[in-house]
Coordinates of C-alpha atoms and ligand atoms in Angstrom, one line a residue:
M62 CA 118.6 102.2 110.1
K63 CA 117.5 104.7 111.0
R64 CA 117.2 107.6 108.3
S65 CA 116.6 111.5 108.5
P66 CA 113.5 112.9 107.3
S67 CA 113.2 113.2 103.4
H68 CA 112.8 116.8 102.2
Q69 CA 111.7 116.4 98.6
N70 CA 110.7 119.0 96.4
E71 CA 107.0 120.1 95.9
P72 CA 105.9 120.7 92.0
V73 CA 103.7 124.4 92.0
R74 CA 101.7 124.0 88.5
T75 CA 102.2 127.5 86.1
G76 CA 99.8 126.6 83.2
T77 CA 101.2 123.6 81.8
M78 CA 104.9 123.3 83.9
V79 CA 105.8 122.4 87.0
E80 CA 108.1 124.1 89.4
M81 CA 109.5 122.7 93.0
S82 CA 109.0 123.8 96.0
E83 CA 109.1 121.6 99.7
A84 CA 108.1 118.0 100.7
L85 CA 108.3 115.9 103.7
G86 CA 108.4 112.7 105.5
Q87 CA 109.9 110.1 107.8
S88 CA 108.5 106.6 107.8
E89 CA 110.0 103.6 106.9
A90 CA 107.4 103.0 103.9
F91 CA 107.8 106.9 102.7
L92 CA 111.9 106.7 102.7
D93 CA 111.5 103.4 101.2
F94 CA 109.6 104.7 98.3
Q95 CA 111.8 108.1 97.9
E96 CA 114.8 105.8 98.0
R97 CA 113.3 103.8 94.8
L98 CA 112.6 106.8 93.4
S99 CA 116.1 108.5 93.5
R100 CA 117.5 105.5 92.4
V101 CA 115.4 105.5 88.9
A102 CA 115.2 109.1 88.8
P103 CA 118.5 109.4 86.4
I104 CA 117.5 106.5 84.1
N105 CA 116.4 107.3 80.9
R106 CA 113.4 105.3 81.6
P107 CA 109.4 105.9 81.9
V108 CA 108.4 105.5 85.4
L109 CA 105.0 104.4 86.4
L110 CA 103.5 106.2 89.9
M111 CA 100.9 104.6 91.4
G112 CA 99.1 105.6 94.4
E113 CA 95.6 106.9 96.2
R114 CA 94.3 110.4 95.3
G115 CA 96.2 112.8 97.5
T116 CA 99.1 111.0 97.9
G117 CA 101.4 112.7 96.4
K118 CA 102.1 111.4 93.0
E119 CA 102.9 114.8 91.1
L120 CA 105.2 115.6 93.4
A121 CA 107.0 112.6 93.1
A122 CA 106.9 113.1 89.3
A123 CA 108.6 116.6 89.4
R124 CA 111.2 114.9 91.7
L125 CA 112.1 112.6 89.0
H126 CA 112.3 115.1 86.8
F127 CA 114.4 117.5 88.6
L128 CA 116.7 114.5 89.5
S129 CA 117.3 113.3 85.9
K130 CA 119.7 114.7 83.7
R131 CA 117.0 116.4 82.0
W132 CA 116.4 119.0 84.8
Q133 CA 117.5 122.1 82.7
G134 CA 114.6 120.9 80.2
P135 CA 111.2 121.2 80.6
M136 CA 108.5 119.4 83.0
V137 CA 105.4 119.3 81.0
A138 CA 102.0 118.3 83.1
L139 CA 99.0 116.8 81.5
N140 CA 96.2 115.7 83.9
C141 CA 94.3 113.4 81.3
S142 CA 90.9 112.9 83.3
A143 CA 91.1 116.9 83.3
L144 CA 90.4 116.1 79.2
N145 CA 87.1 114.9 77.3
P146 CA 88.7 112.4 75.7
A147 CA 88.0 113.9 72.2
L148 CA 90.6 116.5 72.8
I149 CA 93.7 114.2 74.7
E150 CA 95.3 113.6 71.3
A151 CA 95.6 117.0 69.6
E152 CA 96.5 118.2 73.6
L153 CA 99.4 115.7 73.3
F154 CA 100.2 116.0 69.6
G155 CA 99.2 119.3 68.6
H156 CA 97.3 120.2 65.3
E157 CA 97.9 122.0 61.9
K158 CA 95.6 124.5 60.9
G159 CA 92.2 123.3 59.7
A160 CA 92.6 119.7 61.7
F161 CA 88.9 120.0 62.5
T162 CA 86.5 122.3 63.4
G163 CA 87.7 124.9 65.4
A164 CA 91.3 124.4 64.7
D165 CA 91.6 128.1 63.4
K166 CA 96.0 127.8 63.1
R167 CA 98.8 125.3 64.0
R168 CA 99.5 124.5 67.4
E169 CA 102.1 122.3 69.4
G170 CA 101.5 119.8 71.7
R171 CA 102.9 118.5 74.9
F172 CA 105.3 116.1 73.2
E173 CA 106.9 119.5 71.8
T174 CA 106.6 121.6 74.6
A175 CA 108.4 118.8 76.6
E176 CA 111.5 118.4 73.8
G177 CA 114.5 117.7 76.0
G178 CA 112.3 117.6 79.6
T179 CA 109.4 115.3 81.0
L180 CA 106.1 114.6 80.3
F181 CA 104.2 114.0 82.8
L182 CA 101.1 112.0 82.1
D183 CA 98.4 112.1 85.4
E184 CA 95.5 110.0 85.0
I185 CA 97.2 107.7 82.5
G186 CA 94.1 105.5 82.6
H187 CA 91.6 108.0 81.2
I188 CA 93.7 107.9 77.4
P189 CA 92.0 106.3 74.7
L190 CA 93.0 103.3 73.1
E191 CA 94.3 105.2 69.8
V192 CA 95.8 107.8 71.4
Q193 CA 97.9 105.3 73.9
E194 CA 99.3 104.0 70.2
K195 CA 100.6 106.7 69.4
I196 CA 102.1 107.4 72.6
L197 CA 103.3 103.7 72.4
R198 CA 105.3 104.9 68.9
V199 CA 106.7 108.3 70.5
V200 CA 108.2 106.0 73.5
E201 CA 109.8 103.4 70.9
Y202 CA 110.7 105.5 68.3
G203 CA 110.9 109.0 69.3
T204 CA 108.3 110.1 66.4
F205 CA 104.8 111.3 66.1
E206 CA 102.6 113.7 63.4
R207 CA 100.9 116.2 64.8
V208 CA 96.6 115.8 64.2
G209 CA 95.6 116.6 60.6
S210 CA 99.8 116.4 59.3
S211 CA 101.7 113.1 57.7
E212 CA 105.1 114.8 58.9
S213 CA 106.8 113.1 61.1
I214 CA 108.1 114.9 64.1
E215 CA 111.1 113.4 66.1
V216 CA 111.1 114.4 69.9
D217 CA 113.2 113.7 72.8
V218 CA 111.2 113.5 76.2
R219 CA 111.1 111.0 79.1
I220 CA 107.5 110.1 80.1
I221 CA 106.7 110.0 84.0
A222 CA 102.5 108.2 84.4
A223 CA 100.8 108.4 87.3
T224 CA 96.8 106.5 87.9
N225 CA 95.3 105.6 90.7
A226 CA 93.4 103.0 88.4
D227 CA 94.4 99.5 88.4
L228 CA 96.0 99.4 84.8
V229 CA 97.0 95.4 84.9
S230 CA 92.9 95.1 85.4
L231 CA 92.2 97.5 82.9
A232 CA 95.0 95.8 80.2
Q233 CA 92.9 92.3 81.0
E234 CA 89.8 93.9 80.0
G235 CA 91.5 95.2 76.7
R236 CA 90.5 98.9 78.3
F237 CA 94.8 99.9 78.2
M238 CA 97.3 98.9 76.0
Q239 CA 99.4 95.8 77.2
D240 CA 102.4 97.0 75.1
L241 CA 102.2 100.6 76.3
L242 CA 101.8 99.1 80.1
D243 CA 104.8 97.2 79.4
R244 CA 106.8 100.2 78.2
L245 CA 105.5 102.5 80.8
S246 CA 106.5 100.1 83.7
F247 CA 110.1 100.0 83.7
E248 CA 110.2 100.9 87.0
V249 CA 106.6 100.7 89.0
L250 CA 106.2 103.0 92.1
F251 CA 103.7 102.8 95.1
I252 CA 103.2 105.5 96.7
P253 CA 102.2 104.6 100.4
P254 CA 98.4 105.7 101.4
L255 CA 98.9 108.3 104.8
R256 CA 97.3 105.4 107.1
E257 CA 99.7 103.1 106.3
R258 CA 102.8 105.8 107.3
K259 CA 101.3 107.2 110.1
E260 CA 105.0 108.3 111.2
D261 CA 104.5 111.5 108.5
I262 CA 101.0 112.7 109.9
L263 CA 102.0 115.0 112.9
L264 CA 105.6 115.8 110.9
L265 CA 103.2 116.9 107.9
A266 CA 100.2 118.4 109.7
N267 CA 103.0 120.7 112.2
H268 CA 103.9 121.5 108.5
F269 CA 101.3 123.0 107.0
A270 CA 100.2 123.9 110.7
A271 CA 103.0 126.4 110.5
R272 CA 103.0 127.4 107.4
M273 CA 99.0 128.4 107.4
A274 CA 100.1 130.3 110.6
F275 CA 103.0 132.2 108.4
E276 CA 100.8 133.0 105.5
L277 CA 97.6 134.3 108.4
E278 CA 100.5 136.4 109.6
R279 CA 100.1 134.8 113.0
E280 CA 103.6 135.1 115.5
E281 CA 103.6 131.8 117.1
I282 CA 103.7 128.6 115.4
P283 CA 100.2 126.1 116.4
R284 CA 100.4 122.9 118.5
F285 CA 97.9 120.0 118.4
S286 CA 96.7 119.0 121.5
E287 CA 97.4 115.8 122.7
E288 CA 93.3 114.5 122.0
A289 CA 93.9 115.9 118.5
V290 CA 97.0 114.1 117.6
R291 CA 95.5 111.1 118.8
A292 CA 92.6 112.3 116.5
L293 CA 94.6 112.9 113.3
E294 CA 96.6 109.7 113.9
A295 CA 93.6 107.3 113.8
Y296 CA 91.5 108.8 111.0
P297 CA 91.5 106.7 107.7
W298 CA 92.9 109.9 105.8
P299 CA 90.8 108.7 102.2
G300 CA 92.0 111.8 101.4
N301 CA 95.5 111.4 102.1
V302 CA 97.9 114.0 102.5
R303 CA 95.7 116.8 100.3
E304 CA 93.3 116.0 102.6
L305 CA 95.5 116.3 106.1
K306 CA 96.6 119.9 104.3
N307 CA 93.2 121.2 104.3
L308 CA 92.3 119.7 107.0
V309 CA 94.8 121.3 109.3
E310 CA 94.9 124.7 107.0
R311 CA 91.2 124.6 108.4
A312 CA 91.9 124.0 111.8
V313 CA 94.6 126.5 112.4
Y314 CA 92.4 129.1 110.8
R315 CA 89.6 128.3 113.1
A316 CA 91.6 128.0 116.2
D317 CA 91.5 131.0 118.3
S318 CA 94.9 130.2 120.4
T319 CA 98.2 128.2 119.2
M320 CA 96.8 125.0 120.9
I321 CA 94.9 123.1 118.3
S322 CA 92.4 121.1 120.1
D323 CA 89.4 121.2 118.0
I324 CA 89.9 119.1 114.1
D325 CA 86.9 119.2 112.4
F326 CA 86.9 115.8 109.9
N327 CA 83.9 117.1 108.2
P328 CA 83.3 120.6 107.4
F329 CA 79.9 120.0 105.9
S330 CA 78.4 118.4 109.3
S331 CA 78.6 121.4 110.9
Q332 CA 76.4 123.9 108.8
P333 CA 72.8 124.0 109.7
A334 CA 70.4 121.7 107.1
H335 CA 69.4 125.0 105.6
Q336 CA 72.9 126.7 104.7
C337 CA 73.8 123.3 102.9
L338 CA 71.1 123.5 101.1
N339 CA 72.0 127.0 100.3
I340 CA 75.3 126.1 98.8
Y341 CA 73.8 123.5 96.9
T342 CA 71.4 125.4 95.3
L343 CA 73.7 128.3 94.0
E344 CA 76.5 125.5 92.4
K345 CA 73.7 124.6 90.5
L346 CA 72.9 128.2 89.5
Ligands
ATP20 N1 105.0 114.7 101.0 C1 105.1 115.9 101.4 N2 105.1 116.5 101.7 C2 104.1 117.7 101.7 N3 102.9 118.1 101.0 C3 102.7 117.1 100.0 C4 103.5 115.3 100.2 N4 102.7 114.5 99.6 C5 101.5 115.7 99.1 N5 101.8 116.8 99.4 C6 100.8 117.4 99.5 O1 99.6 116.9 99.0 C7 98.7 117.5 97.9 C8 98.3 116.4 97.1 O2 99.3 116.1 96.2 P1 99.6 115.3 94.6 O3 98.7 116.7 94.4 O4 101.2 115.3 94.1 O5 98.8 114.4 94.9 P2 98.4 113.5 94.0 O6 99.0 111.5 94.4 O7 98.4 113.8 92.4 O8 97.0 113.6 94.0 P3 95.5 113.3 92.8 O9 95.6 111.6 93.1 O10 94.3 113.7 93.5 O11 95.9 113.9 91.6 C9 99.5 118.4 97.3 O12 99.5 120.1 98.0 C10 101.2 118.4 97.8 O13 102.3 119.4 98.3
MG21 MG1 98.1 114.4 90.6

């Protein structure tokens, strides 16, 4: 069965809230993923998104939210790897005034902000075990306490979690709660890496190239030479769609004509050694 390209919407972060913009794919692997995603989106249960870095997990989370009955509610995201583990609990559940040093006023957490909507827990493998236990209670009973309070707060929040870690192994090693994993994995969606969906590479490259040309106020839409297309399709894309986007944007910006024939897969390799040293030294300052 031939299916038409999917145009899912892409989330753009504004603070902790997530909004939508555009996303694409036409490979069988991507369309299968999208179909499974659309099917589970309206079901009021947690979903676990798994995939390598840059594959579009956050995009998928936003699609799950906007295709659910909660779409008019908030979509709140928390990147658990960006926070010191000690701060995650207060960030998720909020805290009372004086709960810890520096807590000079009461603050609501992401669960409360997401009331009636979706909470996207990115890199969930980074959450400490004791906080995982508290999350399990919200999933099971819909209640929690702010840090420094014994008052129980009720919330109605759907959890979408994402990871590129092997949670099953982490659970076996006792570093992730098996009970929470069982609850979060009502549906597990694997986003295939870009190298396993080669039909998407050129589609995405053309899309990002056109957007970059528009941003640069170029009059014509750039095209890739045959050689460039071959290079794009042969590359293994360890950073997946994010890497493709950056690389294409750079190629468009550097190109002198609308035909792009030069793809620089490693911008650092073209820097003379002393310039690299300067960048390194500046970053250390
Ligand atoms: N199918 C797609 N179409 C268009 N853009 C996409 C697509 N998939 C991903 N992107 C873009 O690629 C970039 C990375 O996507 P995203 O942040 O959702 O990935 P991720 O899996 O959450 O990455 P990480 O593991 O690093 O958090 C974003 O700029 C996103 O807009
Ligand atoms: Mg992400």
